[in-house]
mmCIF file of C-alpha atoms and ligand atoms in Angstrom:
data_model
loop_
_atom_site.group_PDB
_atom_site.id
_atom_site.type_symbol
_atom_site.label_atom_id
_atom_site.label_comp_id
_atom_site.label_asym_id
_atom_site.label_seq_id
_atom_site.Cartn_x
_atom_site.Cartn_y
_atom_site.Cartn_z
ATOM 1 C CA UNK A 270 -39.141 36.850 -27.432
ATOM 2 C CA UNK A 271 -42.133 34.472 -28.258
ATOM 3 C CA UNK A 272 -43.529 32.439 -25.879
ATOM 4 C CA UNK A 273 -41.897 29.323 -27.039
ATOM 5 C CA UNK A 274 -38.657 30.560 -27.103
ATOM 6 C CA UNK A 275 -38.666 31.874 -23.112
ATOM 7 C CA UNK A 276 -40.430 28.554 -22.106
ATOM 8 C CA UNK A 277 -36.869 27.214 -23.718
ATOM 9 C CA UNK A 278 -34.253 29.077 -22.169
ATOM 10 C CA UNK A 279 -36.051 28.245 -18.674
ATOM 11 C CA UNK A 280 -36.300 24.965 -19.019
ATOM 12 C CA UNK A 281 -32.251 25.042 -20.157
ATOM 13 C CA UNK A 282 -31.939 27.207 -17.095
ATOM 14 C CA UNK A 283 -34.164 24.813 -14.820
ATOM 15 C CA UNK A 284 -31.773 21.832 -16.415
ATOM 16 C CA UNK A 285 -28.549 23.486 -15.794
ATOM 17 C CA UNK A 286 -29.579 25.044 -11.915
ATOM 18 C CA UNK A 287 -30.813 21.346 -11.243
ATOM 19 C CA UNK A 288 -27.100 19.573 -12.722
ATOM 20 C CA UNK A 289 -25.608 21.846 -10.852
ATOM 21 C CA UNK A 290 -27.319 21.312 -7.902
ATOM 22 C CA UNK A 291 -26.880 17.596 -8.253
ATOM 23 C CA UNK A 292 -23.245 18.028 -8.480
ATOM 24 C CA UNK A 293 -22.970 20.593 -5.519
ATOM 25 C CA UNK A 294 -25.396 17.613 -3.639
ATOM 26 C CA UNK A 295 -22.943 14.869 -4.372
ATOM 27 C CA UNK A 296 -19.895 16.280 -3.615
ATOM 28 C CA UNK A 297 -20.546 17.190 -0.258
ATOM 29 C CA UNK A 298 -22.762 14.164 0.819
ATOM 30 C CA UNK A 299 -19.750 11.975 0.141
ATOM 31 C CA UNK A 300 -16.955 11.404 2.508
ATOM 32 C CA UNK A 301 -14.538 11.022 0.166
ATOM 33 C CA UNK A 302 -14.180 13.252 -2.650
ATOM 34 C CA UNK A 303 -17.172 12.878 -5.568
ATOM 35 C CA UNK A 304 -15.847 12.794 -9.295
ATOM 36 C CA UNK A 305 -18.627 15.158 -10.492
ATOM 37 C CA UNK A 306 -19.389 14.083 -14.181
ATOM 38 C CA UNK A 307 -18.696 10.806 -14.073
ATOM 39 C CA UNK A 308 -22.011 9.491 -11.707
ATOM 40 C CA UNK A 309 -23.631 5.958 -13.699
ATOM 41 C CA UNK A 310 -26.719 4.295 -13.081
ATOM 42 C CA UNK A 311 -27.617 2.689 -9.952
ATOM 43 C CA UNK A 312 -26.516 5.361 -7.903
ATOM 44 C CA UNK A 313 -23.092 4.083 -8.448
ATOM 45 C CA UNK A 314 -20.288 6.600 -8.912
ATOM 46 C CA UNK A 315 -16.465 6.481 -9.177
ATOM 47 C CA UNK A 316 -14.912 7.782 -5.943
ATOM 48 C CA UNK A 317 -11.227 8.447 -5.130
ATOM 49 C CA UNK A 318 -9.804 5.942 -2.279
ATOM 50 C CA UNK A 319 -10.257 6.836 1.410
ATOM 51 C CA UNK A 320 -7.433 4.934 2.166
ATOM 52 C CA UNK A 321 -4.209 3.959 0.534
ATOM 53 C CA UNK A 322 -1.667 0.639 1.034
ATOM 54 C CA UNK A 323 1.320 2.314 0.613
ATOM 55 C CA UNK A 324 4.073 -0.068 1.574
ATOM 56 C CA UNK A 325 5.978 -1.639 2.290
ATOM 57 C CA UNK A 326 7.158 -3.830 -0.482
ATOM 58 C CA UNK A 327 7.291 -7.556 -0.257
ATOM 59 C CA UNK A 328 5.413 -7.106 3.242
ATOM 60 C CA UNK A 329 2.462 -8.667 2.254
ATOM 61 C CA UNK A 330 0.556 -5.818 0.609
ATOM 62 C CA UNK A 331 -1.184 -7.897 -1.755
ATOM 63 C CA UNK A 332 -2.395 -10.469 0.731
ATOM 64 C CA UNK A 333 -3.744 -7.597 2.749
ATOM 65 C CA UNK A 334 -5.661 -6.003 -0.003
ATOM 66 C CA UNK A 335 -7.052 -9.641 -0.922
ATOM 67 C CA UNK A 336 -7.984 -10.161 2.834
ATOM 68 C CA UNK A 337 -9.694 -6.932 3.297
ATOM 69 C CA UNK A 338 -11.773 -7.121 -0.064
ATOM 70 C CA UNK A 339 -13.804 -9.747 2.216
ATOM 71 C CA UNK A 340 -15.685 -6.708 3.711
ATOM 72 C CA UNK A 341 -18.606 -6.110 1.801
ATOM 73 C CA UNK A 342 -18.230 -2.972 1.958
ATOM 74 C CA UNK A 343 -14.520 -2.772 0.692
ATOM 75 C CA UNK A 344 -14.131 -2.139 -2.926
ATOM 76 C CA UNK A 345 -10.594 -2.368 -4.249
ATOM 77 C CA UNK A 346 -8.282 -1.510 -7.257
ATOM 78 C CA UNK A 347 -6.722 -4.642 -7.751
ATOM 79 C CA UNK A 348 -3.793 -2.857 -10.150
ATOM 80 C CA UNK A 349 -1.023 -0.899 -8.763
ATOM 81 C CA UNK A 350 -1.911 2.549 -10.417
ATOM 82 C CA UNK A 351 1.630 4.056 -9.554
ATOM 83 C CA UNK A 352 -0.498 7.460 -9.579
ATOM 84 C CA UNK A 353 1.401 9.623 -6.737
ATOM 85 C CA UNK A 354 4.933 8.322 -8.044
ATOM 86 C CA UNK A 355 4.689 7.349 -11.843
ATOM 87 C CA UNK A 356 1.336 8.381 -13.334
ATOM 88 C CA UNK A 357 0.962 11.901 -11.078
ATOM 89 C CA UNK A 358 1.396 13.674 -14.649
ATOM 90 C CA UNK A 359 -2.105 12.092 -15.920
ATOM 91 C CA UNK A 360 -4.369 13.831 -13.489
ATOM 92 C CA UNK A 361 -6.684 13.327 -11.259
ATOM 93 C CA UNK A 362 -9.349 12.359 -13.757
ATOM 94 C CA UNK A 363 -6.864 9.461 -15.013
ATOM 95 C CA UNK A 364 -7.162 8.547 -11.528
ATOM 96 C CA UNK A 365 -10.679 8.455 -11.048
ATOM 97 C CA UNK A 366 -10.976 6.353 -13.947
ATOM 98 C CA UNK A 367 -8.745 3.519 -12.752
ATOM 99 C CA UNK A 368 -11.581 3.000 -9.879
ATOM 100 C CA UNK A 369 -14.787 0.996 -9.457
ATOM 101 C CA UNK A 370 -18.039 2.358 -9.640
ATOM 102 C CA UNK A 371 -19.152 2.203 -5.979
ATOM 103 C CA UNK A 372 -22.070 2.485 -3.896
ATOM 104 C CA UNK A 373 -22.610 5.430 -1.453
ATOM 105 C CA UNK A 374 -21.276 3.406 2.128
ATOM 106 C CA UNK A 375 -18.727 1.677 0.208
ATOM 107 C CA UNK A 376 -14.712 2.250 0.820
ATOM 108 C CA UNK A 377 -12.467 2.337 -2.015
ATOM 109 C CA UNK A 378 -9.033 1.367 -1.376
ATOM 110 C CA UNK A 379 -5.929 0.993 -3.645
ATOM 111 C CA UNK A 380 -2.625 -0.344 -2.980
ATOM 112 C CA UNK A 381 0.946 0.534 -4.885
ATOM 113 C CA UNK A 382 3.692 -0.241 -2.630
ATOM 114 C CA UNK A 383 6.281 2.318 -4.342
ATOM 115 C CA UNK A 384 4.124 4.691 -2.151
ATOM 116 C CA UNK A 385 6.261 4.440 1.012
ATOM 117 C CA UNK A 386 9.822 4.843 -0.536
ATOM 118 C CA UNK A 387 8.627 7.639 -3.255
ATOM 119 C CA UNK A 388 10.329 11.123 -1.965
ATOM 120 C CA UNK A 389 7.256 13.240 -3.636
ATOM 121 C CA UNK A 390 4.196 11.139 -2.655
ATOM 122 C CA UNK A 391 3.087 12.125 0.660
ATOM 123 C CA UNK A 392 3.005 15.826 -0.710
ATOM 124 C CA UNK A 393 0.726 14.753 -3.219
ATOM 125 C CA UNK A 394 -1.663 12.653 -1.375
ATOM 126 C CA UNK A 395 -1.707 15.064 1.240
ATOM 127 C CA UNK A 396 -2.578 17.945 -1.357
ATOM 128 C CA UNK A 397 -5.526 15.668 -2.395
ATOM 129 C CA UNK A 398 -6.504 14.528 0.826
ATOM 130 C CA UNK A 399 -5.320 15.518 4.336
ATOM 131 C CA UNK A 400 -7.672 13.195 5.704
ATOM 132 C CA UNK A 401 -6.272 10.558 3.991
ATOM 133 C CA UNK A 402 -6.195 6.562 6.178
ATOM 134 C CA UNK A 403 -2.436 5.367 5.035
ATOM 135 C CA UNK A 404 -1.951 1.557 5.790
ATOM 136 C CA UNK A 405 1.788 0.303 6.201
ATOM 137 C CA UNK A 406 2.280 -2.972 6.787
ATOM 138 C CA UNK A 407 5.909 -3.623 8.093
ATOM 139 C CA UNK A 408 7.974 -6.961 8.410
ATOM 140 C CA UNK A 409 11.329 -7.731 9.693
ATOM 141 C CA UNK A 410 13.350 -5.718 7.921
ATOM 142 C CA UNK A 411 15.994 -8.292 6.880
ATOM 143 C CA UNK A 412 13.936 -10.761 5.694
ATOM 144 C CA UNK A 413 12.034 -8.080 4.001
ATOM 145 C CA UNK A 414 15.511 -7.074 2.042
ATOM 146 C CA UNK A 415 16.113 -10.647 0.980
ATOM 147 C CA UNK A 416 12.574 -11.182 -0.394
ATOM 148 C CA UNK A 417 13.491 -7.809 -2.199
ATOM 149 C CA UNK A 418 16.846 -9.066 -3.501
ATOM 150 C CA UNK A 419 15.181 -12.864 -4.190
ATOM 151 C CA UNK A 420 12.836 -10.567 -6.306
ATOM 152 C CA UNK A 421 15.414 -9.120 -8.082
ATOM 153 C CA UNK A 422 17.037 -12.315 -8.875
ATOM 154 C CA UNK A 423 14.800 -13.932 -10.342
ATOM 155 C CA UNK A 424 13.694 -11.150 -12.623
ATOM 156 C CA UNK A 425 17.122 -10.657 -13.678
ATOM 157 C CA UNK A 426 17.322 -14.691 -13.923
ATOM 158 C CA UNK A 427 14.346 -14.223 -16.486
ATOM 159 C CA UNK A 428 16.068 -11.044 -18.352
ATOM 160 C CA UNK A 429 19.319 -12.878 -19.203
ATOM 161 C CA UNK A 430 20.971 -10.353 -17.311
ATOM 162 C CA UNK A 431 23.787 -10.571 -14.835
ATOM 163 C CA UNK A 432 23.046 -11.960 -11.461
ATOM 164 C CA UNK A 433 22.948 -10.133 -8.554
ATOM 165 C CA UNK A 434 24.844 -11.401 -5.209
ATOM 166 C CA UNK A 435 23.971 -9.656 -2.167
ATOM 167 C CA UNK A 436 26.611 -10.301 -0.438
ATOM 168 C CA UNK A 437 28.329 -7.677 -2.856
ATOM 169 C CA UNK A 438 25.490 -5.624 -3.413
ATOM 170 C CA UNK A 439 24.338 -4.760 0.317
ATOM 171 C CA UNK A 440 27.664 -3.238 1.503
ATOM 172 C CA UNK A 441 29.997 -0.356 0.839
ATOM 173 C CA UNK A 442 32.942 0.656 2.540
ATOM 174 C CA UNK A 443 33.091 4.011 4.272
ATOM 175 C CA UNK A 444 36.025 5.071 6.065
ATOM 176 C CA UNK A 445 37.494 1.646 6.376
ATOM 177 C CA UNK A 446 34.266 0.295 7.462
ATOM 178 C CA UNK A 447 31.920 -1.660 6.525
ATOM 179 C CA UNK A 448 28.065 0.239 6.218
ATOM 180 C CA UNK A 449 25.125 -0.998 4.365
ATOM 181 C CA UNK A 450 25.054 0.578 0.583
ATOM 182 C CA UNK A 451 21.840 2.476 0.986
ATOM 183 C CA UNK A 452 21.768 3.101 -2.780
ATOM 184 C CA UNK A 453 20.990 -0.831 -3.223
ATOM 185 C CA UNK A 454 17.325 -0.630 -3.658
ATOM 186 C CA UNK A 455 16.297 -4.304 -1.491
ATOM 187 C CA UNK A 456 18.437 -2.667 1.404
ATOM 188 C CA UNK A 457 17.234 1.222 0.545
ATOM 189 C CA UNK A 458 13.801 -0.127 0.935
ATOM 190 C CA UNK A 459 14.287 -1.738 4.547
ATOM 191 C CA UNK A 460 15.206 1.573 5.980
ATOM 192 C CA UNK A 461 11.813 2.211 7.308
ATOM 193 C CA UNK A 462 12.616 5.662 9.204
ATOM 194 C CA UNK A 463 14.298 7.457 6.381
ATOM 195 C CA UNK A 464 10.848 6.628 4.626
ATOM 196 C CA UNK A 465 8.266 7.265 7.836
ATOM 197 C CA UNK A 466 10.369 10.841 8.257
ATOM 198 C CA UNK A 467 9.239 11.711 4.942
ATOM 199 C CA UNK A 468 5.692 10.903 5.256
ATOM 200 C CA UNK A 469 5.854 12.000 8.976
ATOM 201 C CA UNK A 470 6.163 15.923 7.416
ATOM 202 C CA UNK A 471 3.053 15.787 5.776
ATOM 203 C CA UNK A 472 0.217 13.764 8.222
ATOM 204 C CA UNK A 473 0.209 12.838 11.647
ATOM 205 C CA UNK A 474 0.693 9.187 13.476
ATOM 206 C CA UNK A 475 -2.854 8.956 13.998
ATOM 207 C CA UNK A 476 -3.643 8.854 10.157
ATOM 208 C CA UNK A 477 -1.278 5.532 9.912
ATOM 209 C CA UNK A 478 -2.134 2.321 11.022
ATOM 210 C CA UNK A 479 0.845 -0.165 11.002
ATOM 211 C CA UNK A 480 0.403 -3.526 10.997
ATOM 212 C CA UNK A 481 2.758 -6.406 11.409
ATOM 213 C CA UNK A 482 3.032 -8.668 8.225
ATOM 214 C CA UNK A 483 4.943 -11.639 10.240
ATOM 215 C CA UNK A 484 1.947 -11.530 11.978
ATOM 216 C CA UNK A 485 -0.513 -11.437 9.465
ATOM 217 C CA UNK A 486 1.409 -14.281 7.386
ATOM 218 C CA UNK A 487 0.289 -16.922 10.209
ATOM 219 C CA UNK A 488 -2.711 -15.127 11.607
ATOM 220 C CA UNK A 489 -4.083 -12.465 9.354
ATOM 221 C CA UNK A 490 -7.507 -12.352 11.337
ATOM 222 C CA UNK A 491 -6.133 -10.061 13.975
ATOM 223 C CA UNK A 492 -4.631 -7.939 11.354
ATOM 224 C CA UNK A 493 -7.761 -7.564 9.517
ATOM 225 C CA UNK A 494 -10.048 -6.974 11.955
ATOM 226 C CA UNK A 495 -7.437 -3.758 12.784
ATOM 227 C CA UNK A 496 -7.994 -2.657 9.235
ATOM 228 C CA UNK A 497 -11.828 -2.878 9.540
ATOM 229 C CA UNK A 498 -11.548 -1.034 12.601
ATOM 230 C CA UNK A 499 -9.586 2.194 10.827
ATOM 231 C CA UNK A 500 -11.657 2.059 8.178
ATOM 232 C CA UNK A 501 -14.535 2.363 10.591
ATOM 233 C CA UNK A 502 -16.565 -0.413 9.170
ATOM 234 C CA UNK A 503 -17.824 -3.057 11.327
ATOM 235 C CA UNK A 504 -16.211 -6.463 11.653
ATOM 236 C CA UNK A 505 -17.825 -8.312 8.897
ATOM 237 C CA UNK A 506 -14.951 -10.516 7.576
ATOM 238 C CA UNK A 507 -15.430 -14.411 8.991
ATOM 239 C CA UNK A 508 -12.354 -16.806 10.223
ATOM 240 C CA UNK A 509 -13.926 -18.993 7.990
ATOM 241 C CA UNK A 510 -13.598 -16.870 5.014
ATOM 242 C CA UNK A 511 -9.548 -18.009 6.047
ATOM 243 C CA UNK A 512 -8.008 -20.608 4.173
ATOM 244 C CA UNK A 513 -5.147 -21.835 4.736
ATOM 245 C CA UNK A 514 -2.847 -23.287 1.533
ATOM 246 C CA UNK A 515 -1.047 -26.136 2.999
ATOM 247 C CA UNK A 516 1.426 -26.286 -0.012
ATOM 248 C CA UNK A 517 2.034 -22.632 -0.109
ATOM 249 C CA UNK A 518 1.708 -22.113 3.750
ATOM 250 C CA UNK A 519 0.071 -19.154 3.598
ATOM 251 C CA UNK A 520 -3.895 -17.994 3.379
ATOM 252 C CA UNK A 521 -6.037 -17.710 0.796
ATOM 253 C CA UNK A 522 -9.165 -15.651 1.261
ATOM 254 C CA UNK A 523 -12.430 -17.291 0.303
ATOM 255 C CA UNK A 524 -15.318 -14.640 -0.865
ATOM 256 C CA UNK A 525 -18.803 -16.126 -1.809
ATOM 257 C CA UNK A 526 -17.768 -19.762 -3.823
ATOM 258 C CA UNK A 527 -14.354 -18.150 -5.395
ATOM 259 C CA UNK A 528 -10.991 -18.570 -3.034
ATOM 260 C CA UNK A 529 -8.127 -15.607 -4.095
ATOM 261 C CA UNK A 530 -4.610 -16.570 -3.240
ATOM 262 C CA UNK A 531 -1.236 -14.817 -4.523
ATOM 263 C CA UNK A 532 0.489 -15.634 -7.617
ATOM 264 C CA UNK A 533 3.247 -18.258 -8.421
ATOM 265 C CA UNK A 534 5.732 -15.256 -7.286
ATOM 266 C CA UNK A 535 4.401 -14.767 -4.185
ATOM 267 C CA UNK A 536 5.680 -16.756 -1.266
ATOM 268 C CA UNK A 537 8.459 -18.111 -2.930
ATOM 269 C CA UNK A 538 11.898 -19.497 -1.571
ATOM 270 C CA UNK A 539 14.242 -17.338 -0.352
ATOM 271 C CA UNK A 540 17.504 -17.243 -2.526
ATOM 272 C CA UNK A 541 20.126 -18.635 0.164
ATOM 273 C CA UNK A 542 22.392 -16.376 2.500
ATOM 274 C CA UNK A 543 25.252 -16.910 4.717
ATOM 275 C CA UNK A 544 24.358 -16.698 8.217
ATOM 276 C CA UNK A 545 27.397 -14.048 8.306
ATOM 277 C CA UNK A 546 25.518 -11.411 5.661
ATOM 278 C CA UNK A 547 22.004 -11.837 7.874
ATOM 279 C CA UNK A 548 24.208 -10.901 11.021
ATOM 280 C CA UNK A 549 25.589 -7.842 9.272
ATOM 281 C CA UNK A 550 22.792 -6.415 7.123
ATOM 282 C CA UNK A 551 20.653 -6.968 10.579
ATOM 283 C CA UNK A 552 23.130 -5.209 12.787
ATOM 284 C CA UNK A 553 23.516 -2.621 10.456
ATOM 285 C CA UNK A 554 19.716 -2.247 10.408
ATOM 286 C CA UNK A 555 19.401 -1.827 14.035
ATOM 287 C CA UNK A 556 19.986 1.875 14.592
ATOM 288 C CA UNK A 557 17.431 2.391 11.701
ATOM 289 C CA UNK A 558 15.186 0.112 13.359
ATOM 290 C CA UNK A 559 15.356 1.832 16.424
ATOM 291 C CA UNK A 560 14.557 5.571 15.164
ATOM 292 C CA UNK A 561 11.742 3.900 13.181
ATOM 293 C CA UNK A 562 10.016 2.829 16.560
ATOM 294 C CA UNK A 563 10.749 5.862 18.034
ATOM 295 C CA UNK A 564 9.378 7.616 15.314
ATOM 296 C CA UNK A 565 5.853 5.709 15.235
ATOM 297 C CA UNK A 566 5.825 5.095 19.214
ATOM 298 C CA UNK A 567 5.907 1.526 18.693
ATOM 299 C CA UNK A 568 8.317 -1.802 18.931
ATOM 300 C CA UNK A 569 8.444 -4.719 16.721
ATOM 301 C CA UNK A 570 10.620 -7.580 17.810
ATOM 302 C CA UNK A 571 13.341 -7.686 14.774
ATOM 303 C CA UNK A 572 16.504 -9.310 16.445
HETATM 304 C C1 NAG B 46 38.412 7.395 9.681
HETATM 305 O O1 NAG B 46 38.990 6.325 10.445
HETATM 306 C C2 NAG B 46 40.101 6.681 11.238
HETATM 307 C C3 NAG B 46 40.682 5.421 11.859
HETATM 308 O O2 NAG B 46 39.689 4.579 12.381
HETATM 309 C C4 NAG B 46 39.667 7.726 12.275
HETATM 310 O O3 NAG B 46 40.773 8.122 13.066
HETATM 311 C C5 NAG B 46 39.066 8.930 11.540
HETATM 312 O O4 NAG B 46 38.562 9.855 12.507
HETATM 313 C C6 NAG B 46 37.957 8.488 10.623
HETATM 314 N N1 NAG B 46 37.488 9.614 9.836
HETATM 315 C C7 NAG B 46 36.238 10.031 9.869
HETATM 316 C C8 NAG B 46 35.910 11.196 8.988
HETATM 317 O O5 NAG B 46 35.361 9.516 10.577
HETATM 318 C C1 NAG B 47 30.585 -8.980 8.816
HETATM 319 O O1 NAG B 47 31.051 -7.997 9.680
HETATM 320 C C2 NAG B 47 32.318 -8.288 10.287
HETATM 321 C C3 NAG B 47 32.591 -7.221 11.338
HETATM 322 O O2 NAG B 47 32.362 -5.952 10.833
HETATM 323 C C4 NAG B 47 33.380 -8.334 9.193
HETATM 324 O O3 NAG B 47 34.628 -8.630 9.733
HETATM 325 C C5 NAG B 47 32.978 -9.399 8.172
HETATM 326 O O4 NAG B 47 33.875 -9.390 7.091
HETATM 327 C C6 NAG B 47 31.563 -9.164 7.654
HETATM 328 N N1 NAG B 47 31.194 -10.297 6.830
HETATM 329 C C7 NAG B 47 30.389 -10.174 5.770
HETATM 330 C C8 NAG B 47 30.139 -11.439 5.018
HETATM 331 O O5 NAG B 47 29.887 -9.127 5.436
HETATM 332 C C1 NAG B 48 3.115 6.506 22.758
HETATM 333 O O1 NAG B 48 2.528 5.308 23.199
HETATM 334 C C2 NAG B 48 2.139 5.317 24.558
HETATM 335 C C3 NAG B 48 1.687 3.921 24.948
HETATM 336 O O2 NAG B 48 1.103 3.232 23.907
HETATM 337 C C4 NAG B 48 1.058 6.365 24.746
HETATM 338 O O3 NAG B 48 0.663 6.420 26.101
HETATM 339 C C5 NAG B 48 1.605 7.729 24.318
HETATM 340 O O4 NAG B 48 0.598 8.715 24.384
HETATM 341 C C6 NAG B 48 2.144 7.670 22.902
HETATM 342 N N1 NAG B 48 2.827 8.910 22.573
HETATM 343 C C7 NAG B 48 2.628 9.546 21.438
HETATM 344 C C8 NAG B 48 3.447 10.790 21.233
HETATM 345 O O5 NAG B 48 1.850 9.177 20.570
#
């Protein structure tokens, strides 16, 4: 072999033992797990989220992802990527994809609320990472099914399509009896234990944090500085980065000049319900309620 020729092959050698290197390097400096390939300039590199917002719906997820994007050193994913429940079949690399380009100290975090009541998600994150930070943020769990069911309404209102009434929708009969019809997605969705079990088989309590969206609606300060907290960041986000939205009655989070609040959708009017359906669906609720605090070792005051 000439020469010219060897000096070739080890510098292809040199090349390849150094990429390789550099790959090894980055995947194991990280904390969360390094996309190898897919590292741009400025040392910034997609990385799959620490943490996930996985529920629960119409609790407020979206205000909480806008509130903690404050931190500077919270990147989000401002779509719902529906990866563990919808988009699993894509791959990871899909996943990678849908995330920023992020900085070495940085926290990626993404949000799909379909998380919580999906039977095959906490498998999947699990598989990916068993270190994984999972963020629930609860609310009363009526309220919570009639913001579901307003939901509904509305987009059905939009469709053309035949309204809903929940006063028919929420209950079956059993026996004579009346129980709620857990096949009714806005009341499925407000049975927090069923959905706690099933993530309960895969990671312990101490990977959850659980925060209380009637709280953060009218104080989401305290809430936020919780997040920070499990992310292990400092407390960078200000009171004054708060702003309250006197029409809307709810905050709007102010980063550098640009205030973020929710969408025309969000916060909107409850569709009206007899006093005697909130008695039922909540006393119907209550045994759920209860095995849910038992469950996480915790009370929320839902009477
Ligand atoms: C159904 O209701 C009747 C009357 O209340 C009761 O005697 C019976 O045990 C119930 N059946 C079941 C399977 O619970
Ligand atoms: C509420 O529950 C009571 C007692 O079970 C029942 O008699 C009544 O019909 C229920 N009303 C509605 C609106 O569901
Ligand atoms: C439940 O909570 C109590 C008080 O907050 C705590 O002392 C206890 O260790 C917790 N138990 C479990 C199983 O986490």
């Amino acid at each position: 072999m000439s020469t010219f020729s060897s000096r070739c092959v080890l510098a292809i050698f040199t090349m390849a033992a150094f990429t390789a290197f550099q790959i090894f390097f980055l995947r194991n400096r990280a904390t969360s797990i390094v996309v190898p390939g897919i590292v741009e300039q400025n040392n910034l590199q997609k990385k799959l989220p620490s943490a996930l917002i996985i529920g629960v719906r119409k609790g407020g997820t979206r205000a909480l992802l806008d509130g903690i994007a404050l931190h500077p050193l919270v990147r989000i994913v401002r779509h719902e990527t529906h990866f563990f429940d919808i988009n699993y079949g894509k791959g990871i690399d899909w996943y990678a994809e849908q995330m920023p380009s992020v900085g070495e100290n940085e926290v990626v975090i993404e949000k799909t609320p379909a998380y919580f009541t999906n039977l095959k998600t906490p498998a999947r994150v699990f598989q990916m990472n068993p270190g994984m930070k999972i963020v629930l943020i609860v609310r009363h769990p009526t309220y919570r099914a009639i913001s579901d069911y307003t939901q509904v309404f509305y987009n059905k209102l939009e469709l053309n399509k035949a309204l809903p009434n929940l006063e028919k929708e929420a209950f079956t009969f059993w026996n004579g009896t009346q129980v709620l019809d857990d096949t009714y997605k806005p009341i499925r969705n407000s049975l927090y234990d069923i959905h706690i079990s099933n993530w309960l088989k895969f990671f312990p309590l101490e990977n959850f944090l659980i925060l209380n969206g009637d709280v953060f609606r009218g104080n989401p300060y305290s809430e936020l500085q919780k997040l920070e907290s499990f992310l292990g960041l400092e407390h960078q986000i200000d009171h004054s980065q708060l702003v309250f939205d006197k029409r809307k009655k709810f905050f709007c989070f102010k980063k550098t000049t640009r205030i973020r609040c929710l969408g025309e959708s969000k916060g909107r009017k409850h569709r009206p319900v007899s006093q005697q359906v909130f008695q039922n669906i909540s006393q119907l609720l209550a045994p759920h309620n209860e095995r849910f605090f038992s469950l996480i070792n915790r009370t929320f005051l839902w009477d």
